[in-house]
Amino acid sequence: MSPTSYDPTSHLLLTPDDHDAPARVARLRELGIGDAPVPEFDEFARRLAQITGAPYAMVNFIDENRQYFAGLYTPDVDQTVELGPNQPTAQPGRVMARDHGYCPHVIVRRKALVLEDVCDYPRFAGNPVVDEIGIRSYLGAPLIDRTGMALGTVCVVDQEPRPWGRQGLETIKTMAAELVEQIHRMERGA
């Protein structure tokens, strides 16, 4: 019998395995979205921020290595900064590493995620976005299209804890469904 070492943090999977990523990338290519800004998605993110009162909102598509915010709303004018591991004062930008943030969890879980204060959850408190940009609260939902594929997410974040509650959960789920319908209309060319 070989000795086994115990790792108390092994249950804290910071970035979940995403076995659907290759199929998602193929579906996003088919739709022509996920790797460039889309003005309609920027407008959607602006409206999402306005509805929730959050300072940051995103329409996020995730591949094997990165996240791409095809829709982005920030309180700052410049929305082109890339967020990476060596930028401790970075603001949310269009590209983010896959191991940053909470959307990778939403896409794998295929369910909305409400984190009123990320520091209340050891699994999420150690995420790089907490220290790099001061994210303290998150509200996100998956974009599940007509094929059953989780294409991406819609989310809002704040640098302060937020009592999103049941109303926040219902709002983000409703907004995700609305955006999926918009994507389907784009696909049909309507």
Short mmCIF file of N, CA and C in Angstrom, two decimals:
data_model
loop_
_atom_site.label_atom_id
_atom_site.label_comp_id
_atom_site.label_asym_id
_atom_site.label_seq_id
_atom_site.Cartn_x
_atom_site.Cartn_y
_atom_site.Cartn_z
N MET A 1 0.85 -1.18 0.00
CA MET A 1 0.00 0.00 0.00
C MET A 1 0.89 1.24 0.00
N SER A 2 0.66 2.13 -0.95
CA SER A 2 1.49 3.33 -1.04
C SER A 2 0.94 4.42 -0.13
N PRO A 3 1.82 5.23 0.42
CA PRO A 3 1.35 6.33 1.28
C PRO A 3 0.62 7.38 0.44
N THR A 4 -0.41 7.93 1.01
CA THR A 4 -1.19 8.95 0.33
C THR A 4 -1.06 10.26 1.08
N SER A 5 -0.87 11.32 0.34
CA SER A 5 -0.81 12.62 1.00
C SER A 5 -2.18 13.27 0.93
N TYR A 6 -2.51 13.97 1.96
CA TYR A 6 -3.80 14.64 2.03
C TYR A 6 -3.63 16.11 1.68
N ASP A 7 -4.40 16.58 0.74
CA ASP A 7 -4.37 17.99 0.36
C ASP A 7 -5.70 18.60 0.76
N PRO A 8 -5.73 19.42 1.82
CA PRO A 8 -7.00 19.96 2.30
C PRO A 8 -7.67 20.91 1.31
N THR A 9 -6.92 21.39 0.30
CA THR A 9 -7.53 22.30 -0.67
C THR A 9 -7.97 21.60 -1.94
N SER A 10 -7.82 20.27 -2.00
CA SER A 10 -8.13 19.56 -3.25
C SER A 10 -9.59 19.71 -3.67
N HIS A 11 -10.48 19.93 -2.73
CA HIS A 11 -11.90 20.11 -3.08
C HIS A 11 -12.20 21.52 -3.59
N LEU A 12 -11.22 22.41 -3.49
CA LEU A 12 -11.41 23.79 -3.93
C LEU A 12 -10.93 23.94 -5.38
N LEU A 13 -11.64 23.34 -6.30
CA LEU A 13 -11.28 23.41 -7.70
C LEU A 13 -11.52 24.84 -8.18
N LEU A 14 -10.43 25.59 -8.35
CA LEU A 14 -10.56 27.00 -8.67
C LEU A 14 -11.09 27.24 -10.07
N THR A 15 -10.64 26.46 -11.04
CA THR A 15 -11.17 26.58 -12.39
C THR A 15 -11.66 25.20 -12.80
N PRO A 16 -12.96 25.05 -12.99
CA PRO A 16 -13.51 23.73 -13.29
C PRO A 16 -13.10 23.22 -14.67
N ASP A 17 -12.98 21.90 -14.79
CA ASP A 17 -12.74 21.29 -16.10
C ASP A 17 -13.94 21.57 -16.99
N ASP A 18 -13.66 21.93 -18.23
CA ASP A 18 -14.71 22.31 -19.18
C ASP A 18 -14.60 21.41 -20.41
N HIS A 19 -15.24 20.27 -20.34
CA HIS A 19 -15.16 19.30 -21.44
C HIS A 19 -15.93 19.73 -22.67
N ASP A 20 -16.83 20.69 -22.53
CA ASP A 20 -17.64 21.16 -23.66
C ASP A 20 -16.97 22.27 -24.47
N ALA A 21 -15.81 22.74 -24.02
CA ALA A 21 -15.18 23.89 -24.67
C ALA A 21 -14.97 23.70 -26.17
N PRO A 22 -14.43 22.58 -26.65
CA PRO A 22 -14.23 22.45 -28.11
C PRO A 22 -15.55 22.53 -28.90
N ALA A 23 -16.58 21.88 -28.41
CA ALA A 23 -17.88 21.95 -29.09
C ALA A 23 -18.45 23.36 -29.02
N ARG A 24 -18.25 24.05 -27.89
CA ARG A 24 -18.74 25.42 -27.74
C ARG A 24 -18.04 26.34 -28.74
N VAL A 25 -16.72 26.19 -28.86
CA VAL A 25 -15.96 27.01 -29.81
C VAL A 25 -16.50 26.80 -31.22
N ALA A 26 -16.77 25.56 -31.59
CA ALA A 26 -17.31 25.26 -32.93
C ALA A 26 -18.67 25.92 -33.11
N ARG A 27 -19.52 25.85 -32.09
CA ARG A 27 -20.86 26.47 -32.18
C ARG A 27 -20.75 27.99 -32.26
N LEU A 28 -19.85 28.58 -31.50
CA LEU A 28 -19.67 30.04 -31.55
C LEU A 28 -19.18 30.47 -32.94
N ARG A 29 -18.27 29.69 -33.52
CA ARG A 29 -17.80 30.01 -34.88
C ARG A 29 -18.96 29.94 -35.87
N GLU A 30 -19.79 28.92 -35.71
CA GLU A 30 -20.97 28.76 -36.57
C GLU A 30 -21.87 30.00 -36.47
N LEU A 31 -21.99 30.53 -35.27
CA LEU A 31 -22.83 31.72 -35.04
C LEU A 31 -22.12 33.01 -35.41
N GLY A 32 -20.80 32.96 -35.55
CA GLY A 32 -20.03 34.17 -35.87
C GLY A 32 -19.87 35.12 -34.70
N ILE A 33 -19.87 34.57 -33.48
CA ILE A 33 -19.73 35.41 -32.28
C ILE A 33 -18.67 34.81 -31.36
N GLY A 34 -18.23 35.61 -30.42
CA GLY A 34 -17.36 35.12 -29.37
C GLY A 34 -15.92 35.55 -29.44
N ASP A 35 -15.53 36.27 -30.52
CA ASP A 35 -14.13 36.68 -30.58
C ASP A 35 -13.95 38.11 -31.05
N ALA A 36 -15.04 38.88 -31.05
CA ALA A 36 -14.97 40.29 -31.42
C ALA A 36 -16.10 41.03 -30.70
N PRO A 37 -15.89 42.32 -30.43
CA PRO A 37 -16.97 43.10 -29.81
C PRO A 37 -18.20 43.11 -30.71
N VAL A 38 -19.36 43.07 -30.08
CA VAL A 38 -20.63 43.16 -30.81
C VAL A 38 -21.38 44.35 -30.22
N PRO A 39 -21.61 45.40 -31.01
CA PRO A 39 -22.26 46.59 -30.46
C PRO A 39 -23.59 46.29 -29.74
N GLU A 40 -24.37 45.35 -30.29
CA GLU A 40 -25.64 45.00 -29.64
C GLU A 40 -25.39 44.36 -28.27
N PHE A 41 -24.29 43.63 -28.14
CA PHE A 41 -23.97 43.01 -26.85
C PHE A 41 -23.45 44.06 -25.86
N ASP A 42 -22.72 45.06 -26.37
CA ASP A 42 -22.31 46.17 -25.50
C ASP A 42 -23.54 46.91 -24.97
N GLU A 43 -24.51 47.13 -25.85
CA GLU A 43 -25.75 47.78 -25.44
C GLU A 43 -26.50 46.93 -24.42
N PHE A 44 -26.52 45.62 -24.65
CA PHE A 44 -27.16 44.71 -23.71
C PHE A 44 -26.47 44.80 -22.34
N ALA A 45 -25.13 44.79 -22.33
CA ALA A 45 -24.38 44.89 -21.08
C ALA A 45 -24.68 46.21 -20.37
N ARG A 46 -24.77 47.29 -21.13
CA ARG A 46 -25.10 48.59 -20.53
C ARG A 46 -26.47 48.53 -19.85
N ARG A 47 -27.44 47.93 -20.55
CA ARG A 47 -28.80 47.81 -19.99
C ARG A 47 -28.81 46.90 -18.76
N LEU A 48 -28.03 45.82 -18.81
CA LEU A 48 -27.94 44.90 -17.68
C LEU A 48 -27.37 45.62 -16.45
N ALA A 49 -26.33 46.42 -16.66
CA ALA A 49 -25.75 47.19 -15.55
C ALA A 49 -26.78 48.17 -14.99
N GLN A 50 -27.51 48.80 -15.89
CA GLN A 50 -28.53 49.77 -15.45
C GLN A 50 -29.63 49.08 -14.64
N ILE A 51 -30.10 47.94 -15.10
CA ILE A 51 -31.19 47.22 -14.42
C ILE A 51 -30.75 46.74 -13.04
N THR A 52 -29.52 46.23 -12.95
CA THR A 52 -29.05 45.66 -11.69
C THR A 52 -28.38 46.69 -10.78
N GLY A 53 -28.02 47.84 -11.33
CA GLY A 53 -27.31 48.84 -10.55
C GLY A 53 -25.84 48.50 -10.33
N ALA A 54 -25.32 47.54 -11.11
CA ALA A 54 -23.92 47.13 -10.98
C ALA A 54 -23.03 48.01 -11.86
N PRO A 55 -21.79 48.26 -11.42
CA PRO A 55 -20.90 49.10 -12.23
C PRO A 55 -20.30 48.39 -13.45
N TYR A 56 -20.26 47.05 -13.44
CA TYR A 56 -19.67 46.29 -14.54
C TYR A 56 -20.65 45.20 -14.99
N ALA A 57 -20.79 45.05 -16.30
CA ALA A 57 -21.64 43.99 -16.85
C ALA A 57 -20.98 43.45 -18.11
N MET A 58 -21.14 42.15 -18.32
CA MET A 58 -20.47 41.50 -19.45
C MET A 58 -21.36 40.47 -20.12
N VAL A 59 -21.13 40.31 -21.43
CA VAL A 59 -21.61 39.17 -22.20
C VAL A 59 -20.34 38.42 -22.55
N ASN A 60 -20.19 37.23 -21.98
CA ASN A 60 -18.91 36.53 -21.96
C ASN A 60 -18.98 35.20 -22.70
N PHE A 61 -18.01 34.97 -23.58
CA PHE A 61 -17.88 33.70 -24.28
C PHE A 61 -16.54 33.09 -23.90
N ILE A 62 -16.53 31.79 -23.59
CA ILE A 62 -15.37 31.14 -23.01
C ILE A 62 -14.89 30.01 -23.92
N ASP A 63 -13.58 30.01 -24.22
CA ASP A 63 -13.02 28.89 -24.97
C ASP A 63 -12.12 28.09 -24.03
N GLU A 64 -11.21 27.31 -24.58
CA GLU A 64 -10.36 26.45 -23.75
C GLU A 64 -9.38 27.24 -22.90
N ASN A 65 -9.02 28.45 -23.32
CA ASN A 65 -7.96 29.19 -22.65
C ASN A 65 -8.33 30.55 -22.10
N ARG A 66 -9.39 31.14 -22.61
CA ARG A 66 -9.66 32.51 -22.23
C ARG A 66 -11.17 32.78 -22.23
N GLN A 67 -11.47 33.95 -21.71
CA GLN A 67 -12.83 34.47 -21.76
C GLN A 67 -12.79 35.72 -22.63
N TYR A 68 -13.83 35.91 -23.43
CA TYR A 68 -13.90 37.10 -24.27
C TYR A 68 -15.22 37.80 -24.03
N PHE A 69 -15.14 39.07 -23.64
CA PHE A 69 -16.33 39.86 -23.38
C PHE A 69 -16.77 40.55 -24.67
N ALA A 70 -17.63 39.87 -25.42
CA ALA A 70 -18.16 40.44 -26.67
C ALA A 70 -19.11 41.58 -26.38
N GLY A 71 -19.63 41.61 -25.16
CA GLY A 71 -20.42 42.72 -24.67
C GLY A 71 -19.83 43.16 -23.35
N LEU A 72 -19.60 44.46 -23.20
CA LEU A 72 -18.94 44.95 -21.99
C LEU A 72 -19.46 46.33 -21.65
N TYR A 73 -19.75 46.50 -20.36
CA TYR A 73 -20.07 47.83 -19.86
C TYR A 73 -19.21 48.05 -18.61
N THR A 74 -18.47 49.14 -18.60
CA THR A 74 -17.72 49.55 -17.41
C THR A 74 -17.97 51.04 -17.21
N PRO A 75 -17.75 51.52 -16.00
CA PRO A 75 -17.92 52.96 -15.78
C PRO A 75 -16.83 53.78 -16.46
N ASP A 76 -15.75 53.12 -16.92
CA ASP A 76 -14.66 53.81 -17.60
C ASP A 76 -14.91 53.85 -19.10
N VAL A 77 -14.35 54.85 -19.75
CA VAL A 77 -14.50 54.98 -21.20
C VAL A 77 -13.70 53.93 -21.95
N ASP A 78 -12.43 53.71 -21.55
CA ASP A 78 -11.55 52.77 -22.25
C ASP A 78 -11.90 51.35 -21.84
N GLN A 79 -12.40 50.56 -22.81
CA GLN A 79 -12.80 49.19 -22.53
C GLN A 79 -11.91 48.19 -23.27
N THR A 80 -10.64 48.53 -23.47
CA THR A 80 -9.78 47.66 -24.26
C THR A 80 -8.63 47.05 -23.47
N VAL A 81 -8.53 47.31 -22.18
CA VAL A 81 -7.44 46.78 -21.36
C VAL A 81 -7.60 45.27 -21.20
N GLU A 82 -6.52 44.53 -21.40
CA GLU A 82 -6.56 43.09 -21.16
C GLU A 82 -6.21 42.82 -19.71
N LEU A 83 -6.95 41.91 -19.08
CA LEU A 83 -6.69 41.54 -17.69
C LEU A 83 -5.89 40.25 -17.68
N GLY A 84 -4.71 40.31 -17.13
CA GLY A 84 -3.86 39.14 -17.05
C GLY A 84 -3.22 39.05 -15.69
N PRO A 85 -2.47 37.97 -15.45
CA PRO A 85 -1.93 37.73 -14.12
C PRO A 85 -0.90 38.75 -13.64
N ASN A 86 -0.30 39.52 -14.53
CA ASN A 86 0.74 40.46 -14.12
C ASN A 86 0.27 41.91 -14.15
N GLN A 87 -1.03 42.12 -14.05
CA GLN A 87 -1.57 43.48 -14.07
C GLN A 87 -2.39 43.72 -12.81
N PRO A 88 -1.74 43.98 -11.67
CA PRO A 88 -2.46 44.08 -10.41
C PRO A 88 -3.44 45.24 -10.33
N THR A 89 -3.31 46.25 -11.19
CA THR A 89 -4.23 47.38 -11.12
C THR A 89 -5.16 47.41 -12.32
N ALA A 90 -5.29 46.28 -13.00
CA ALA A 90 -6.11 46.22 -14.22
C ALA A 90 -7.58 46.44 -13.92
N GLN A 91 -8.28 46.96 -14.89
CA GLN A 91 -9.73 47.06 -14.86
C GLN A 91 -10.27 45.98 -15.80
N PRO A 92 -11.54 45.60 -15.64
CA PRO A 92 -12.08 44.59 -16.55
C PRO A 92 -11.93 45.06 -18.00
N GLY A 93 -11.45 44.17 -18.86
CA GLY A 93 -11.28 44.47 -20.27
C GLY A 93 -11.98 43.41 -21.11
N ARG A 94 -11.68 43.37 -22.39
CA ARG A 94 -12.35 42.42 -23.30
C ARG A 94 -11.86 41.00 -23.15
N VAL A 95 -10.61 40.80 -22.72
CA VAL A 95 -10.05 39.45 -22.62
C VAL A 95 -9.63 39.18 -21.19
N MET A 96 -9.93 37.97 -20.72
CA MET A 96 -9.53 37.59 -19.39
C MET A 96 -9.14 36.11 -19.41
N ALA A 97 -8.13 35.75 -18.65
CA ALA A 97 -7.71 34.36 -18.56
C ALA A 97 -8.86 33.50 -18.06
N ARG A 98 -8.87 32.25 -18.47
CA ARG A 98 -9.95 31.34 -18.08
C ARG A 98 -9.97 31.07 -16.58
N ASP A 99 -8.83 31.21 -15.91
CA ASP A 99 -8.80 30.95 -14.47
C ASP A 99 -9.14 32.18 -13.63
N HIS A 100 -9.56 33.26 -14.27
CA HIS A 100 -9.98 34.47 -13.57
C HIS A 100 -11.52 34.53 -13.59
N GLY A 101 -12.09 34.95 -12.50
CA GLY A 101 -13.53 35.19 -12.47
C GLY A 101 -14.34 33.93 -12.24
N TYR A 102 -15.65 34.10 -12.35
CA TYR A 102 -16.60 33.07 -11.94
C TYR A 102 -17.41 32.50 -13.09
N CYS A 103 -17.35 33.13 -14.26
CA CYS A 103 -18.11 32.63 -15.41
C CYS A 103 -17.74 31.21 -15.81
N PRO A 104 -16.47 30.78 -15.70
CA PRO A 104 -16.17 29.38 -16.02
C PRO A 104 -16.96 28.40 -15.15
N HIS A 105 -17.24 28.78 -13.92
CA HIS A 105 -18.06 27.92 -13.06
C HIS A 105 -19.50 27.87 -13.56
N VAL A 106 -20.01 29.02 -13.95
CA VAL A 106 -21.40 29.09 -14.44
C VAL A 106 -21.57 28.25 -15.69
N ILE A 107 -20.61 28.33 -16.59
CA ILE A 107 -20.73 27.61 -17.86
C ILE A 107 -20.67 26.09 -17.65
N VAL A 108 -19.84 25.64 -16.73
CA VAL A 108 -19.73 24.21 -16.45
C VAL A 108 -20.94 23.73 -15.65
N ARG A 109 -21.37 24.50 -14.67
CA ARG A 109 -22.54 24.14 -13.85
C ARG A 109 -23.85 24.21 -14.63
N ARG A 110 -23.85 25.12 -15.66
CA ARG A 110 -25.04 25.36 -16.46
C ARG A 110 -26.19 25.91 -15.60
N LYS A 111 -25.82 26.63 -14.55
CA LYS A 111 -26.80 27.24 -13.65
C LYS A 111 -26.29 28.60 -13.23
N ALA A 112 -27.23 29.47 -12.90
CA ALA A 112 -26.87 30.80 -12.42
C ALA A 112 -26.08 30.69 -11.11
N LEU A 113 -25.26 31.69 -10.87
CA LEU A 113 -24.45 31.74 -9.66
C LEU A 113 -24.60 33.11 -9.03
N VAL A 114 -24.94 33.12 -7.75
CA VAL A 114 -25.10 34.36 -6.99
C VAL A 114 -24.06 34.36 -5.87
N LEU A 115 -23.17 35.33 -5.91
CA LEU A 115 -22.18 35.51 -4.85
C LEU A 115 -22.33 36.93 -4.32
N GLU A 116 -23.05 37.06 -3.22
CA GLU A 116 -23.29 38.39 -2.67
C GLU A 116 -22.01 38.99 -2.10
N ASP A 117 -21.16 38.13 -1.52
CA ASP A 117 -19.82 38.53 -1.08
C ASP A 117 -18.91 37.34 -1.33
N VAL A 118 -18.06 37.44 -2.34
CA VAL A 118 -17.22 36.31 -2.71
C VAL A 118 -16.34 35.86 -1.55
N CYS A 119 -16.03 36.76 -0.63
CA CYS A 119 -15.18 36.42 0.50
C CYS A 119 -15.87 35.47 1.48
N ASP A 120 -17.16 35.30 1.37
CA ASP A 120 -17.89 34.35 2.20
C ASP A 120 -17.72 32.91 1.73
N TYR A 121 -17.11 32.71 0.57
CA TYR A 121 -16.98 31.40 -0.04
C TYR A 121 -15.51 31.10 -0.30
N PRO A 122 -14.88 30.26 0.52
CA PRO A 122 -13.45 29.97 0.33
C PRO A 122 -13.12 29.52 -1.10
N ARG A 123 -14.01 28.79 -1.73
CA ARG A 123 -13.78 28.32 -3.10
C ARG A 123 -13.61 29.48 -4.08
N PHE A 124 -14.31 30.58 -3.83
CA PHE A 124 -14.31 31.71 -4.75
C PHE A 124 -13.47 32.89 -4.27
N ALA A 125 -13.21 32.98 -2.97
CA ALA A 125 -12.49 34.13 -2.42
C ALA A 125 -11.05 34.20 -2.91
N GLY A 126 -10.46 33.05 -3.28
CA GLY A 126 -9.07 33.04 -3.74
C GLY A 126 -8.91 33.31 -5.21
N ASN A 127 -9.99 33.63 -5.90
CA ASN A 127 -9.91 33.89 -7.33
C ASN A 127 -9.08 35.15 -7.59
N PRO A 128 -8.24 35.14 -8.64
CA PRO A 128 -7.38 36.31 -8.91
C PRO A 128 -8.13 37.64 -9.05
N VAL A 129 -9.38 37.64 -9.49
CA VAL A 129 -10.08 38.91 -9.67
C VAL A 129 -10.35 39.63 -8.35
N VAL A 130 -10.33 38.88 -7.25
CA VAL A 130 -10.55 39.50 -5.95
C VAL A 130 -9.40 40.45 -5.65
N ASP A 131 -8.16 39.97 -5.79
CA ASP A 131 -7.00 40.81 -5.49
C ASP A 131 -6.65 41.76 -6.62
N GLU A 132 -6.79 41.32 -7.88
CA GLU A 132 -6.35 42.15 -9.00
C GLU A 132 -7.27 43.33 -9.30
N ILE A 133 -8.58 43.13 -9.18
CA ILE A 133 -9.48 44.26 -9.46
C ILE A 133 -10.50 44.50 -8.36
N GLY A 134 -10.37 43.77 -7.27
CA GLY A 134 -11.20 44.04 -6.11
C GLY A 134 -12.64 43.58 -6.23
N ILE A 135 -12.90 42.55 -7.02
CA ILE A 135 -14.28 42.07 -7.16
C ILE A 135 -14.74 41.46 -5.85
N ARG A 136 -15.91 41.90 -5.38
CA ARG A 136 -16.47 41.37 -4.13
C ARG A 136 -17.82 40.71 -4.32
N SER A 137 -18.52 41.01 -5.42
CA SER A 137 -19.80 40.34 -5.64
C SER A 137 -19.97 40.02 -7.11
N TYR A 138 -20.73 38.95 -7.37
CA TYR A 138 -20.91 38.43 -8.73
C TYR A 138 -22.32 37.88 -8.86
N LEU A 139 -22.88 38.10 -10.04
CA LEU A 139 -24.19 37.56 -10.38
C LEU A 139 -24.12 37.18 -11.85
N GLY A 140 -24.27 35.89 -12.17
CA GLY A 140 -24.15 35.47 -13.56
C GLY A 140 -25.06 34.31 -13.89
N ALA A 141 -25.39 34.18 -15.19
CA ALA A 141 -26.24 33.09 -15.67
C ALA A 141 -25.73 32.61 -17.02
N PRO A 142 -25.92 31.31 -17.31
CA PRO A 142 -25.46 30.78 -18.58
C PRO A 142 -26.38 31.15 -19.73
N LEU A 143 -25.78 31.20 -20.93
CA LEU A 143 -26.52 31.42 -22.17
C LEU A 143 -26.65 30.06 -22.85
N ILE A 144 -27.77 29.39 -22.64
CA ILE A 144 -27.97 28.05 -23.21
C ILE A 144 -28.85 28.19 -24.43
N ASP A 145 -28.29 27.84 -25.59
CA ASP A 145 -29.01 28.06 -26.86
C ASP A 145 -29.90 26.88 -27.22
N ARG A 146 -30.52 26.98 -28.38
CA ARG A 146 -31.51 25.98 -28.83
C ARG A 146 -30.91 24.59 -28.99
N THR A 147 -29.58 24.49 -29.16
CA THR A 147 -28.93 23.19 -29.30
C THR A 147 -28.64 22.54 -27.95
N GLY A 148 -28.86 23.29 -26.87
CA GLY A 148 -28.54 22.80 -25.53
C GLY A 148 -27.13 23.16 -25.09
N MET A 149 -26.40 23.85 -25.96
CA MET A 149 -25.02 24.24 -25.65
C MET A 149 -25.00 25.50 -24.77
N ALA A 150 -24.18 25.46 -23.74
CA ALA A 150 -23.94 26.67 -22.94
C ALA A 150 -22.90 27.49 -23.70
N LEU A 151 -23.36 28.54 -24.38
CA LEU A 151 -22.49 29.35 -25.24
C LEU A 151 -21.58 30.28 -24.45
N GLY A 152 -22.07 30.78 -23.35
CA GLY A 152 -21.33 31.76 -22.56
C GLY A 152 -22.17 32.16 -21.37
N THR A 153 -21.94 33.37 -20.91
CA THR A 153 -22.66 33.87 -19.74
C THR A 153 -23.00 35.35 -19.90
N VAL A 154 -23.94 35.78 -19.10
CA VAL A 154 -24.12 37.20 -18.84
C VAL A 154 -23.86 37.36 -17.35
N CYS A 155 -23.18 38.45 -16.99
CA CYS A 155 -22.88 38.63 -15.58
C CYS A 155 -22.71 40.10 -15.25
N VAL A 156 -22.81 40.36 -13.96
CA VAL A 156 -22.50 41.67 -13.41
C VAL A 156 -21.60 41.45 -12.20
N VAL A 157 -20.71 42.41 -11.96
CA VAL A 157 -19.83 42.34 -10.80
C VAL A 157 -19.76 43.71 -10.14
N ASP A 158 -19.39 43.70 -8.88
CA ASP A 158 -19.22 44.95 -8.14
C ASP A 158 -18.02 44.80 -7.23
N GLN A 159 -17.44 45.92 -6.86
CA GLN A 159 -16.31 45.92 -5.94
C GLN A 159 -16.76 46.05 -4.50
N GLU A 160 -18.05 45.99 -4.30
CA GLU A 160 -18.66 45.99 -2.96
C GLU A 160 -19.57 44.78 -2.85
N PRO A 161 -19.74 44.22 -1.65
CA PRO A 161 -20.74 43.16 -1.48
C PRO A 161 -22.13 43.69 -1.87
N ARG A 162 -22.93 42.84 -2.49
CA ARG A 162 -24.26 43.24 -2.95
C ARG A 162 -25.30 42.21 -2.51
N PRO A 163 -26.41 42.64 -1.95
CA PRO A 163 -27.48 41.71 -1.60
C PRO A 163 -28.36 41.41 -2.82
N TRP A 164 -27.85 40.58 -3.75
CA TRP A 164 -28.59 40.30 -4.99
C TRP A 164 -29.94 39.64 -4.69
N GLY A 165 -29.93 38.67 -3.80
CA GLY A 165 -31.17 38.00 -3.39
C GLY A 165 -31.87 37.27 -4.52
N ARG A 166 -33.07 36.84 -4.24
CA ARG A 166 -33.91 36.11 -5.20
C ARG A 166 -34.22 36.98 -6.41
N GLN A 167 -34.45 38.28 -6.19
CA GLN A 167 -34.76 39.19 -7.29
C GLN A 167 -33.59 39.29 -8.26
N GLY A 168 -32.38 39.36 -7.75
CA GLY A 168 -31.20 39.40 -8.60
C GLY A 168 -31.06 38.13 -9.42
N LEU A 169 -31.30 36.99 -8.77
CA LEU A 169 -31.24 35.70 -9.46
C LEU A 169 -32.25 35.65 -10.60
N GLU A 170 -33.47 36.04 -10.33
CA GLU A 170 -34.51 36.02 -11.37
C GLU A 170 -34.17 37.00 -12.49
N THR A 171 -33.65 38.16 -12.14
CA THR A 171 -33.28 39.17 -13.15
C THR A 171 -32.20 38.63 -14.08
N ILE A 172 -31.13 38.04 -13.53
CA ILE A 172 -30.03 37.59 -14.38
C ILE A 172 -30.49 36.43 -15.26
N LYS A 173 -31.32 35.55 -14.74
CA LYS A 173 -31.83 34.44 -15.54
C LYS A 173 -32.74 34.94 -16.66
N THR A 174 -33.57 35.92 -16.38
CA THR A 174 -34.45 36.50 -17.39
C THR A 174 -33.64 37.20 -18.47
N MET A 175 -32.64 37.94 -18.06
CA MET A 175 -31.80 38.65 -19.02
C MET A 175 -31.01 37.67 -19.89
N ALA A 176 -30.54 36.56 -19.31
CA ALA A 176 -29.83 35.54 -20.09
C ALA A 176 -30.76 34.96 -21.15
N ALA A 177 -31.99 34.65 -20.77
CA ALA A 177 -32.95 34.10 -21.74
C ALA A 177 -33.23 35.11 -22.85
N GLU A 178 -33.32 36.38 -22.48
CA GLU A 178 -33.55 37.44 -23.48
C GLU A 178 -32.39 37.51 -24.48
N LEU A 179 -31.16 37.40 -23.98
CA LEU A 179 -30.02 37.47 -24.88
C LEU A 179 -29.94 36.23 -25.78
N VAL A 180 -30.29 35.07 -25.25
CA VAL A 180 -30.31 33.86 -26.09
C VAL A 180 -31.30 34.05 -27.24
N GLU A 181 -32.44 34.63 -26.97
CA GLU A 181 -33.41 34.90 -28.05
C GLU A 181 -32.82 35.87 -29.07
N GLN A 182 -32.09 36.87 -28.60
CA GLN A 182 -31.43 37.82 -29.51
C GLN A 182 -30.41 37.09 -30.38
N ILE A 183 -29.65 36.18 -29.79
CA ILE A 183 -28.66 35.40 -30.56
C ILE A 183 -29.37 34.54 -31.61
N HIS A 184 -30.49 33.93 -31.22
CA HIS A 184 -31.26 33.12 -32.19
C HIS A 184 -31.78 33.97 -33.34
N ARG A 185 -32.23 35.20 -33.04
CA ARG A 185 -32.68 36.10 -34.10
C ARG A 185 -31.52 36.45 -35.03
N MET A 186 -30.35 36.70 -34.46
CA MET A 186 -29.15 37.01 -35.26
C MET A 186 -28.83 35.82 -36.15
N GLU A 187 -28.95 34.62 -35.63
CA GLU A 187 -28.65 33.41 -36.39
C GLU A 187 -29.60 33.26 -37.59
N ARG A 188 -30.87 33.59 -37.35
CA ARG A 188 -31.86 33.48 -38.43
C ARG A 188 -31.78 34.65 -39.41
N GLY A 189 -30.98 35.66 -39.04
CA GLY A 189 -30.85 36.83 -39.90
C GLY A 189 -32.04 37.74 -39.82
N ALA A 190 -32.80 37.62 -38.73
CA ALA A 190 -34.01 38.44 -38.57
C ALA A 190 -33.67 39.80 -38.01
#
